[in-house]
Amino acid sequence: MLCALEKFAPLPLQEDYDNAGLQVGLTETEASGALLCLDVTEEVLEEAVRNKCNLVVSHHPLLFRGLKRISDENYVQRCVRKAIIDGITIISMHTNLDNAVGGVNYKIAEKLGLKNLQLLAPKSTGGVEGGSGVVGEYDEPMAAADFVAKLKRTFDVPCVQANQLLSRSIGRVAICGGAGAFMMGDAIRAGADAFVTGEMHYHEFFGHEQQIQICVIGHYQSEQYTTEVLRDIIERECPGLMCRITQTCTDPIAYF
């Protein structure tokens, strides 16, 4: 299982700050079932136990930094304890899956119906090809207001944070799921009419009026279909293994 995931999204593709790969457990344990999620929480682990899944595969790593103790001081420590007690192995595919060809950003582009996809910032690491963000095109450009409405429908978001609506049509779209503001310059240089991401700071919206349509849809919302990428890999490489997408919403942000 781990080999299949890392074959698709090799660990050399992860960013320096990241901690993708095995989080908790033993890789030689025979998998009874895999539960796929964006975030590992206590509720997700309880769901895994109910469904007899001894493997949880997440996008966001449970462990980013070393633990000095394993107690019950926070949800990370509690999740580690619960996983060990219940015999659950946790694997995370994070920025290596973001940077993989066919990974997170390709799935977002697929949901939006974009074609002719290219990496925004291609790179080669240790002979492995990948890169950050993607840019794609529509056969028929659409008005900015229609594009924003499409984002709301596709990602089921109550609102989209956007700058001033473009007066021109949107035909070329750049994407970086999650906290992707660092790709704004790449999107502009790629000639994108719109840039879609999950998070941006207030001041980063300034100065781009009528240059590019900024659309921020939420971190969780932008990456919610990542579980489909994980499911496709597992079902293709590990046929016969029970594989479920979590029914637990782990978005910590509520909209009122």
Tab-separated table of C-alpha atoms in Angstrom:
chain	number	residue	atom	x	y	z
A	1	MET	CA	0.000	0.000	0.000
A	2	LEU	CA	2.624	2.527	1.055
A	3	CYS	CA	4.766	1.590	-1.941
A	4	ALA	CA	1.802	2.154	-4.283
A	5	LEU	CA	1.115	5.606	-2.862
A	6	GLU	CA	4.763	6.647	-2.924
A	7	LYS	CA	5.135	5.341	-6.470
A	8	PHE	CA	2.428	7.794	-7.570
A	9	ALA	CA	3.625	10.647	-5.323
A	10	PRO	CA	7.304	10.022	-4.483
A	11	LEU	CA	8.496	11.478	-1.190
A	12	PRO	CA	11.282	13.515	-2.881
A	13	LEU	CA	8.472	15.724	-4.259
A	14	GLN	CA	7.466	16.911	-0.785
A	15	GLU	CA	8.519	20.353	0.409
A	16	ASP	CA	11.379	20.682	2.908
A	17	TYR	CA	9.056	21.604	5.786
A	18	ASP	CA	6.743	18.649	5.254
A	19	ASN	CA	6.437	15.248	6.953
A	20	ALA	CA	4.652	12.998	4.485
A	21	GLY	CA	4.718	9.209	4.583
A	22	LEU	CA	4.264	6.844	7.514
A	23	GLN	CA	2.931	8.631	10.599
A	24	VAL	CA	1.925	5.895	13.043
A	25	GLY	CA	2.093	2.094	12.917
A	26	LEU	CA	3.876	-0.685	11.063
A	27	THR	CA	4.080	-0.941	7.291
A	28	GLU	CA	4.195	-4.750	7.308
A	29	THR	CA	0.754	-5.001	8.923
A	30	GLU	CA	-1.814	-6.592	6.618
A	31	ALA	CA	-4.479	-4.018	5.738
A	32	SER	CA	-8.082	-4.967	6.464
A	33	GLY	CA	-9.422	-1.779	4.920
A	34	ALA	CA	-8.400	1.800	4.181
A	35	LEU	CA	-10.242	4.936	5.282
A	36	LEU	CA	-9.323	8.030	3.260
A	37	CYS	CA	-9.502	11.546	4.685
A	38	LEU	CA	-8.152	15.066	4.448
A	39	ASP	CA	-7.317	15.353	8.169
A	40	VAL	CA	-6.781	12.791	10.920
A	41	THR	CA	-9.051	13.484	13.887
A	42	GLU	CA	-10.388	11.397	16.740
A	43	GLU	CA	-13.730	11.183	14.922
A	44	VAL	CA	-12.037	9.846	11.786
A	45	LEU	CA	-10.215	7.184	13.803
A	46	GLU	CA	-13.483	6.163	15.456
A	47	GLU	CA	-15.018	5.859	11.987
A	48	ALA	CA	-12.108	3.638	10.943
A	49	VAL	CA	-12.699	1.341	13.917
A	50	ARG	CA	-16.439	1.118	13.186
A	51	ASN	CA	-15.742	0.142	9.591
A	52	LYS	CA	-12.967	-2.330	10.450
A	53	CYS	CA	-10.311	-0.278	8.667
A	54	ASN	CA	-6.874	-0.629	10.226
A	55	LEU	CA	-5.344	1.851	7.771
A	56	VAL	CA	-6.054	5.581	7.554
A	57	VAL	CA	-4.624	7.519	4.622
A	58	SER	CA	-4.785	11.292	4.959
A	59	HIS	CA	-3.683	14.263	2.912
A	60	HIS	CA	-2.610	16.475	5.810
A	61	PRO	CA	-0.030	14.825	8.096
A	62	LEU	CA	-1.082	14.216	11.675
A	63	LEU	CA	2.537	14.712	12.751
A	64	PHE	CA	4.298	17.822	11.505
A	65	ARG	CA	6.738	18.178	14.389
A	66	GLY	CA	8.275	15.795	16.874
A	67	LEU	CA	6.291	14.952	19.998
A	68	LYS	CA	7.958	15.292	23.400
A	69	ARG	CA	5.216	13.265	25.042
A	70	ILE	CA	2.178	11.228	24.094
A	71	SER	CA	-0.584	12.122	26.516
A	72	ASP	CA	-3.985	13.757	26.081
A	73	GLU	CA	-2.943	17.414	25.979
A	74	ASN	CA	-4.149	17.981	22.413
A	75	TYR	CA	-5.899	16.170	19.595
A	76	VAL	CA	-2.636	15.142	17.928
A	77	GLN	CA	-1.431	13.302	21.013
A	78	ARG	CA	-4.851	11.766	21.547
A	79	CYS	CA	-4.963	10.569	17.935
A	80	VAL	CA	-1.534	8.960	18.225
A	81	ARG	CA	-2.600	7.155	21.408
A	82	LYS	CA	-5.871	6.002	19.877
A	83	ALA	CA	-4.203	4.784	16.689
A	84	ILE	CA	-1.686	2.726	18.668
A	85	ILE	CA	-4.307	1.294	21.026
A	86	ASP	CA	-6.646	0.367	18.161
A	87	GLY	CA	-3.887	-0.943	15.896
A	88	ILE	CA	-4.414	1.659	13.166
A	89	THR	CA	-1.620	2.586	10.778
A	90	ILE	CA	-1.665	6.199	9.567
A	91	ILE	CA	-0.074	7.287	6.290
A	92	SER	CA	-0.125	10.839	4.911
A	93	MET	CA	0.444	12.014	1.354
A	94	HIS	CA	0.793	15.801	1.555
A	95	THR	CA	2.922	18.135	-0.556
A	96	ASN	CA	4.276	15.158	-2.491
A	97	LEU	CA	0.685	14.560	-3.634
A	98	ASP	CA	0.245	18.307	-4.251
A	99	ASN	CA	3.317	18.266	-6.490
A	100	ALA	CA	2.660	14.978	-8.268
A	101	VAL	CA	1.499	14.863	-11.870
A	102	GLY	CA	-2.147	13.801	-11.641
A	103	GLY	CA	-2.295	14.830	-7.987
A	104	VAL	CA	-4.347	17.291	-5.942
A	105	ASN	CA	-4.311	20.239	-8.334
A	106	TYR	CA	-5.087	18.057	-11.331
A	107	LYS	CA	-8.164	16.788	-9.500
A	108	ILE	CA	-9.323	20.357	-8.821
A	109	ALA	CA	-8.832	21.191	-12.498
A	110	GLU	CA	-10.778	18.066	-13.483
A	111	LYS	CA	-13.694	19.122	-11.296
A	112	LEU	CA	-13.691	22.525	-12.994
A	113	GLY	CA	-13.607	20.974	-16.473
A	114	LEU	CA	-10.282	22.511	-17.498
A	115	LYS	CA	-8.269	21.094	-20.382
A	116	ASN	CA	-4.671	21.208	-21.650
A	117	LEU	CA	-3.257	21.091	-18.128
A	118	GLN	CA	0.328	22.130	-17.444
A	119	LEU	CA	2.315	22.509	-14.235
A	120	LEU	CA	2.637	26.119	-13.129
A	121	ALA	CA	6.070	25.647	-11.590
A	122	PRO	CA	7.591	22.365	-12.840
A	123	LYS	CA	10.609	20.908	-11.089
A	124	SER	CA	12.710	17.762	-11.091
A	125	THR	CA	13.842	16.346	-7.741
A	126	GLY	CA	16.129	13.365	-7.719
A	127	GLY	CA	14.990	12.466	-11.216
A	128	VAL	CA	11.315	12.688	-10.213
A	129	GLU	CA	9.220	15.073	-12.288
A	130	GLY	CA	6.508	17.194	-10.681
A	131	GLY	CA	5.801	20.746	-9.572
A	132	SER	CA	3.492	23.206	-7.885
A	133	GLY	CA	0.105	24.264	-9.208
A	134	VAL	CA	-1.474	23.734	-12.603
A	135	VAL	CA	-2.902	25.943	-15.317
A	136	GLY	CA	-5.594	24.909	-17.792
A	137	GLU	CA	-8.071	26.279	-20.286
A	138	TYR	CA	-11.741	26.306	-21.225
A	139	ASP	CA	-12.877	25.732	-24.779
A	140	GLU	CA	-15.398	28.514	-24.269
A	141	PRO	CA	-14.419	31.377	-21.920
A	142	MET	CA	-17.042	32.583	-19.460
A	143	ALA	CA	-17.885	35.791	-17.634
A	144	ALA	CA	-16.166	36.283	-14.268
A	145	ALA	CA	-19.483	36.176	-12.401
A	146	ASP	CA	-20.335	32.866	-14.071
A	147	PHE	CA	-16.932	31.446	-13.140
A	148	VAL	CA	-17.401	32.407	-9.484
A	149	ALA	CA	-20.847	30.791	-9.545
A	150	LYS	CA	-19.288	27.635	-11.026
A	151	LEU	CA	-16.779	27.509	-8.178
A	152	LYS	CA	-19.568	27.778	-5.601
A	153	ARG	CA	-21.500	24.919	-7.198
A	154	THR	CA	-18.531	22.658	-7.832
A	155	PHE	CA	-16.989	22.943	-4.384
A	156	ASP	CA	-20.237	23.488	-2.465
A	157	VAL	CA	-19.034	26.677	-0.795
A	158	PRO	CA	-21.331	29.325	0.682
A	159	CYS	CA	-19.110	32.128	-0.616
A	160	VAL	CA	-15.991	32.864	-2.632
A	161	GLN	CA	-13.517	35.539	-1.572
A	162	ALA	CA	-12.686	37.475	-4.722
A	163	ASN	CA	-11.227	40.749	-5.841
A	164	GLN	CA	-12.976	43.056	-8.293
A	165	LEU	CA	-14.704	41.009	-10.989
A	166	LEU	CA	-12.871	41.001	-14.302
A	167	SER	CA	-14.493	42.858	-17.171
A	168	ARG	CA	-13.003	40.336	-19.619
A	169	SER	CA	-13.893	36.670	-19.967
A	170	ILE	CA	-12.102	33.902	-18.097
A	171	GLY	CA	-10.604	31.245	-20.335
A	172	ARG	CA	-7.292	30.355	-18.693
A	173	VAL	CA	-7.273	29.332	-15.025
A	174	ALA	CA	-4.394	28.682	-12.609
A	175	ILE	CA	-4.909	26.497	-9.533
A	176	CYS	CA	-3.077	25.791	-6.309
A	177	GLY	CA	-5.110	24.010	-3.659
A	178	GLY	CA	-4.739	24.725	0.052
A	179	ALA	CA	-2.527	27.638	1.104
A	180	GLY	CA	-1.455	28.560	-2.414
A	181	ALA	CA	-0.959	32.323	-2.330
A	182	PHE	CA	2.744	31.821	-3.066
A	183	MET	CA	1.744	30.801	-6.612
A	184	MET	CA	0.056	34.099	-7.505
A	185	GLY	CA	3.089	35.413	-9.393
A	186	ASP	CA	3.382	32.177	-11.339
A	187	ALA	CA	-0.299	32.389	-12.267
A	188	ILE	CA	0.132	35.923	-13.611
A	189	ARG	CA	3.268	34.989	-15.564
A	190	ALA	CA	1.391	32.031	-17.060
A	191	GLY	CA	-1.189	34.433	-18.475
A	192	ALA	CA	-4.034	33.115	-16.337
A	193	ASP	CA	-7.267	35.076	-16.241
A	194	ALA	CA	-8.140	33.590	-12.838
A	195	PHE	CA	-6.273	32.114	-9.881
A	196	VAL	CA	-8.051	29.648	-7.581
A	197	THR	CA	-6.679	28.699	-4.178
A	198	GLY	CA	-7.782	27.863	-0.659
A	199	GLU	CA	-6.192	30.624	1.416
A	200	MET	CA	-4.814	34.139	0.941
A	201	HIS	CA	-3.997	37.024	3.254
A	202	TYR	CA	-5.919	40.299	3.103
A	203	HIS	CA	-3.115	42.430	1.655
A	204	GLU	CA	-2.399	39.907	-1.090
A	205	PHE	CA	-5.665	40.876	-2.786
A	206	PHE	CA	-4.486	44.449	-3.439
A	207	GLY	CA	-3.031	45.633	-6.734
A	208	HIS	CA	-4.454	42.995	-9.066
A	209	GLU	CA	-7.696	44.685	-10.148
A	210	GLN	CA	-8.473	43.733	-13.772
A	211	GLN	CA	-5.149	41.880	-13.947
A	212	ILE	CA	-6.302	38.512	-12.641
A	213	GLN	CA	-9.452	37.204	-10.978
A	214	ILE	CA	-8.537	35.992	-7.491
A	215	CYS	CA	-10.855	33.312	-6.119
A	216	VAL	CA	-10.329	31.916	-2.613
A	217	ILE	CA	-12.675	29.060	-1.750
A	218	GLY	CA	-11.341	27.729	1.580
A	219	HIS	CA	-8.514	25.339	2.382
A	220	TYR	CA	-10.682	22.306	3.135
A	221	GLN	CA	-13.045	23.031	0.247
A	222	SER	CA	-10.256	23.333	-2.305
A	223	GLU	CA	-8.723	19.984	-1.329
A	224	GLN	CA	-11.858	18.024	-0.445
A	225	TYR	CA	-11.618	15.830	-3.557
A	226	THR	CA	-8.088	14.680	-2.706
A	227	THR	CA	-9.612	11.522	-1.236
A	228	GLU	CA	-10.727	10.590	-4.755
A	229	VAL	CA	-7.103	10.727	-5.916
A	230	LEU	CA	-6.086	8.425	-3.053
A	231	ARG	CA	-9.002	6.080	-3.746
A	232	ASP	CA	-8.104	5.765	-7.426
A	233	ILE	CA	-4.486	4.896	-6.618
A	234	ILE	CA	-5.423	2.264	-4.043
A	235	GLU	CA	-8.164	0.661	-6.116
A	236	ARG	CA	-5.844	0.462	-9.123
A	237	GLU	CA	-2.739	-0.792	-7.302
A	238	CYS	CA	-4.360	-2.801	-4.487
A	239	PRO	CA	-7.475	-4.392	-6.019
A	240	GLY	CA	-9.680	-6.217	-3.550
A	241	LEU	CA	-8.786	-4.033	-0.573
A	242	MET	CA	-11.809	-2.371	1.026
A	243	CYS	CA	-11.409	1.359	0.495
A	244	ARG	CA	-13.742	4.007	1.905
A	245	ILE	CA	-13.838	7.798	1.777
A	246	THR	CA	-14.558	9.248	5.194
A	247	GLN	CA	-18.026	10.548	5.953
A	248	THR	CA	-16.585	12.810	8.668
A	249	CYS	CA	-16.221	16.493	7.778
A	250	THR	CA	-12.968	17.667	9.333
A	251	ASP	CA	-13.202	21.322	8.292
A	252	PRO	CA	-12.560	23.312	11.512
A	253	ILE	CA	-14.022	26.491	9.995
A	254	ALA	CA	-17.761	27.162	10.095
A	255	TYR	CA	-19.684	29.723	8.033
A	256	PHE	CA	-22.659	31.516	9.608
